[in-house]
mmCIF file of C-alpha atoms in Angstrom:
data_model
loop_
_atom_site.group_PDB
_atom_site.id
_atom_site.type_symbol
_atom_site.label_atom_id
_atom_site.label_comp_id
_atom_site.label_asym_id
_atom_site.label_seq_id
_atom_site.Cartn_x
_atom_site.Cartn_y
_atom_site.Cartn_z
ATOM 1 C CA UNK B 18 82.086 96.905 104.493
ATOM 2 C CA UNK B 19 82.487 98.151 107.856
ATOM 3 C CA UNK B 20 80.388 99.789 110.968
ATOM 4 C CA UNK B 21 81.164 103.613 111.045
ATOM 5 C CA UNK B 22 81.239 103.685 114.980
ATOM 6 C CA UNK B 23 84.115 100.963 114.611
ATOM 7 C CA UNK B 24 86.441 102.873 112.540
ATOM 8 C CA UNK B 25 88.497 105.956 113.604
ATOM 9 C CA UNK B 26 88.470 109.057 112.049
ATOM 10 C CA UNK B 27 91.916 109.738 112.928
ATOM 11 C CA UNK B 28 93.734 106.524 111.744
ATOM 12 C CA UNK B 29 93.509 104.566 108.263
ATOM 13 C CA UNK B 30 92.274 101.636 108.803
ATOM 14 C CA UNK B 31 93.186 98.625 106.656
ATOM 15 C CA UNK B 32 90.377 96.460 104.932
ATOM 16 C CA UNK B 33 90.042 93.749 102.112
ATOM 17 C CA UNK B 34 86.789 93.772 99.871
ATOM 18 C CA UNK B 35 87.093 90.798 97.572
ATOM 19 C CA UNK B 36 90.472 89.734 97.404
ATOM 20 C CA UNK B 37 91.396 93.759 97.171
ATOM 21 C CA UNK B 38 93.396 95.282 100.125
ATOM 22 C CA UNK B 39 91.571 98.921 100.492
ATOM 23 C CA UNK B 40 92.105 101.860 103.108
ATOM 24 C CA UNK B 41 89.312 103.320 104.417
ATOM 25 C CA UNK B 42 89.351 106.698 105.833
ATOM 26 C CA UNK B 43 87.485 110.145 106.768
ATOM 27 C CA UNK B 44 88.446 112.578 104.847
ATOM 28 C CA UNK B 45 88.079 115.420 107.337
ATOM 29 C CA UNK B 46 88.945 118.307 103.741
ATOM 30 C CA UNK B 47 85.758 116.824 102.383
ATOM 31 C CA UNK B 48 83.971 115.528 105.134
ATOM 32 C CA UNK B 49 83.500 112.160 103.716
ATOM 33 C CA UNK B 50 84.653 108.527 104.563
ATOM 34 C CA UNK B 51 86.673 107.513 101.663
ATOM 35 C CA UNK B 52 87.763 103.584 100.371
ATOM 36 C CA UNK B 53 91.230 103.614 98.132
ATOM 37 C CA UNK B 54 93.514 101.187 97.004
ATOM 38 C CA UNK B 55 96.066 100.257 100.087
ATOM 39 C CA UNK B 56 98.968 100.956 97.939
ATOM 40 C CA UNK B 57 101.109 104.269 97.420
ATOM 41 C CA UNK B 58 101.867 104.778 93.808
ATOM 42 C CA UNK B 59 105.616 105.679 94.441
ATOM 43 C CA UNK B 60 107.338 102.631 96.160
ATOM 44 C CA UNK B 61 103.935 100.422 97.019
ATOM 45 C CA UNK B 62 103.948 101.091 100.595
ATOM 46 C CA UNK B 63 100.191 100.376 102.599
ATOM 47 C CA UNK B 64 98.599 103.588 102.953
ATOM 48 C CA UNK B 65 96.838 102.039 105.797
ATOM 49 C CA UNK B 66 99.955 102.135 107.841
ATOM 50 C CA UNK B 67 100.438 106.125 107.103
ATOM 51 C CA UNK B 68 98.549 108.945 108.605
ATOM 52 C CA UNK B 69 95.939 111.900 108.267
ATOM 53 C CA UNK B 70 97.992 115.005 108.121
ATOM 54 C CA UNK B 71 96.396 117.379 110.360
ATOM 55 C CA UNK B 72 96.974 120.618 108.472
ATOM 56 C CA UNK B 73 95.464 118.993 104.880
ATOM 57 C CA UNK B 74 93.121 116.478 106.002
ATOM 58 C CA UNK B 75 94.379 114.449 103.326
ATOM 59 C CA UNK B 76 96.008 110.425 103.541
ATOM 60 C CA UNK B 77 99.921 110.505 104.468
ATOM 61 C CA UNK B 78 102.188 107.308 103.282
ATOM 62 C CA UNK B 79 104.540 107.064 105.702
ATOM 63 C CA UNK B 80 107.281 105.563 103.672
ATOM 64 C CA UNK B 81 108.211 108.922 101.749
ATOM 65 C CA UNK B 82 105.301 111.429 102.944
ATOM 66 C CA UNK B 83 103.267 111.467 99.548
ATOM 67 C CA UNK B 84 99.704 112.915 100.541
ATOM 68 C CA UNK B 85 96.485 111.819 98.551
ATOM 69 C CA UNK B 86 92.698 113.561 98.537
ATOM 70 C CA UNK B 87 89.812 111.244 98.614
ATOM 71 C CA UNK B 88 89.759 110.932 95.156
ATOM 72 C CA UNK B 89 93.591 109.811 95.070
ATOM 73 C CA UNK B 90 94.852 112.725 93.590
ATOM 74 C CA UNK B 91 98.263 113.268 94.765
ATOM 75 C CA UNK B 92 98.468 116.479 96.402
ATOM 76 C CA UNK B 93 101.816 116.232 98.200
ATOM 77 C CA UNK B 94 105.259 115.131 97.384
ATOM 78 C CA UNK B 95 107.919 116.154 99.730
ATOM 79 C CA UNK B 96 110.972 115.619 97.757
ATOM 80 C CA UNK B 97 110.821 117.725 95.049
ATOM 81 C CA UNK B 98 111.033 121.005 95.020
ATOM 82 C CA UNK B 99 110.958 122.399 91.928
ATOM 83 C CA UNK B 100 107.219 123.732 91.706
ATOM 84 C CA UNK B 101 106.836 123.308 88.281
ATOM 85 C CA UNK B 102 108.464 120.053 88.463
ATOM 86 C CA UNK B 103 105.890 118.851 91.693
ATOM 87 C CA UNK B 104 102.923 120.116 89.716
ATOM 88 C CA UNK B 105 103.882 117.609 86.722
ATOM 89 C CA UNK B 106 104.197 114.780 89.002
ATOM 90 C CA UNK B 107 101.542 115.133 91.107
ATOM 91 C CA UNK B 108 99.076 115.611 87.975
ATOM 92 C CA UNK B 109 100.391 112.526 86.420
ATOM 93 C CA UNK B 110 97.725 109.828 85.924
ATOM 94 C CA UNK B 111 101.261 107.274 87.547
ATOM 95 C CA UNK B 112 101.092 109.621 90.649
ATOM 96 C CA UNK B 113 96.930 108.568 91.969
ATOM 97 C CA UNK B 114 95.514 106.059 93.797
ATOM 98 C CA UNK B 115 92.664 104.268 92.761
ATOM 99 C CA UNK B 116 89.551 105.448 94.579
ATOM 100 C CA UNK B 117 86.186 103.407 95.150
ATOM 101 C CA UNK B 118 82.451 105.163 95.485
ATOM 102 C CA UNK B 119 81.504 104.792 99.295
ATOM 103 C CA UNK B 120 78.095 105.692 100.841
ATOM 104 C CA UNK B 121 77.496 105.987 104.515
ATOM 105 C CA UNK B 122 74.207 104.814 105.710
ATOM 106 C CA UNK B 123 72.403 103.724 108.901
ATOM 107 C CA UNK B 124 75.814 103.626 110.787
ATOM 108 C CA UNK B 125 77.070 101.705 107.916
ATOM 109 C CA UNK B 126 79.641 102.543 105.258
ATOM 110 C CA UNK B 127 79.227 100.391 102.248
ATOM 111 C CA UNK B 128 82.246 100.441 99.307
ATOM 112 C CA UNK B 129 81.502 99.622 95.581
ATOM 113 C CA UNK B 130 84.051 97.142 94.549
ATOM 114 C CA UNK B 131 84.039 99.000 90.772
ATOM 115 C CA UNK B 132 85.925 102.333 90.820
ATOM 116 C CA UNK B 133 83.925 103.493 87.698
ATOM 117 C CA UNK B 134 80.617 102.888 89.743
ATOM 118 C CA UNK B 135 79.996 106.500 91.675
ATOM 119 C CA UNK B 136 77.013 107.125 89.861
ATOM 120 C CA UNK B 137 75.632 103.492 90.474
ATOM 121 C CA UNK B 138 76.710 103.823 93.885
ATOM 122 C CA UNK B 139 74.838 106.978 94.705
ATOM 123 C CA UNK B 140 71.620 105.948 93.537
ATOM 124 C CA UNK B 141 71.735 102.120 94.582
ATOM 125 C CA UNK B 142 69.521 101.093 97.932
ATOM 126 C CA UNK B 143 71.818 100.069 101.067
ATOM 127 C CA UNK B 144 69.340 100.405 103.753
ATOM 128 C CA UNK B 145 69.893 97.496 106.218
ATOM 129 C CA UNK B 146 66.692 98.082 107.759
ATOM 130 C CA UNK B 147 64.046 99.350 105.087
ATOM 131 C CA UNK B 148 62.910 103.130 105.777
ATOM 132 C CA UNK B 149 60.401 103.275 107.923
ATOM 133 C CA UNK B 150 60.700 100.399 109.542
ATOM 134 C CA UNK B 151 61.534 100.058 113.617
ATOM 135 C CA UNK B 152 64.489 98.122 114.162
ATOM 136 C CA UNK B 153 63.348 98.220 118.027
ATOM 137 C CA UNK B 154 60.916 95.233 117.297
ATOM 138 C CA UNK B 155 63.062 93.315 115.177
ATOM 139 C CA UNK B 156 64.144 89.634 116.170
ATOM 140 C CA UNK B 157 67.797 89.125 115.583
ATOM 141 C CA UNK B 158 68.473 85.541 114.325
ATOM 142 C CA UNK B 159 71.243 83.826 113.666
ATOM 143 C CA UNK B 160 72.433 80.248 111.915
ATOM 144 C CA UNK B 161 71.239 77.135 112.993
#
């Protein structure tokens, strides 16, 4: 899906995997690169044009400030104020964005196109150069 040393962990960055328009960013609460659907939940805004909120870590939409984990759980919403009224709509199912299993290997980060895949994902082979194997003395080729 993309080379890690391309992206920046500071910025989403906007991708499309199979006719889907994802976000990809690092997750700096969990450590972790994250893929998610490039769509807020409340008014369909890219999340890819937001921004990672310093103080949670989390995904910002910068149309009305919503703030998603890397699962999509919605963990922010700046207009309400009520707390009991936040806590409802931030645990409703309407309130998430859909999140897709990503695994970062060899300077790689690869994205599952299935949602429901994590465990698939996690145990599934990415290597673009097999373990064990020297890169060094590779020959790239190309087309032609």
């Amino acid at each position: 899906m993309a080379i890690v040393g391309d992206l920046d962990r500071a910025r989403p960055t906007a991708v499309k995997l199979l006719g889907r328009r994802l976000v990809l960013w690092y997750d700096s609460a969990a450590s972790r690169w994250t893929a998610m659907e490039d769509r807020c939940p409340h008014r369909l805004a890219p999340l890819s044009e937001g921004r990672i909120e310093p103080s949670t870590g989390h995904l910002m939409c910068s149309y009305h400030g919503w703030q998603f984990d890397g699962s999509g759980t919605c963990t922010a919403i700046p207009q309400i104020r009520d707390p009991r009224a936040k806590a409802s709509a931030m645990g409703s199912k309407r309130s998430c964005v859909t999140s897709y299993p990503v695994k970062e290997e060899q300077g790689l980060l690869w994205v599952w196109a299935d949602p429901a895949s994590k465990e698939a994902a996690e145990s599934a082979p990415t290597s673009a150069v097999p373990e064990g194997r020297d890169p060094e003395g590779w020959t790239p080729r190309t087309g032609g």
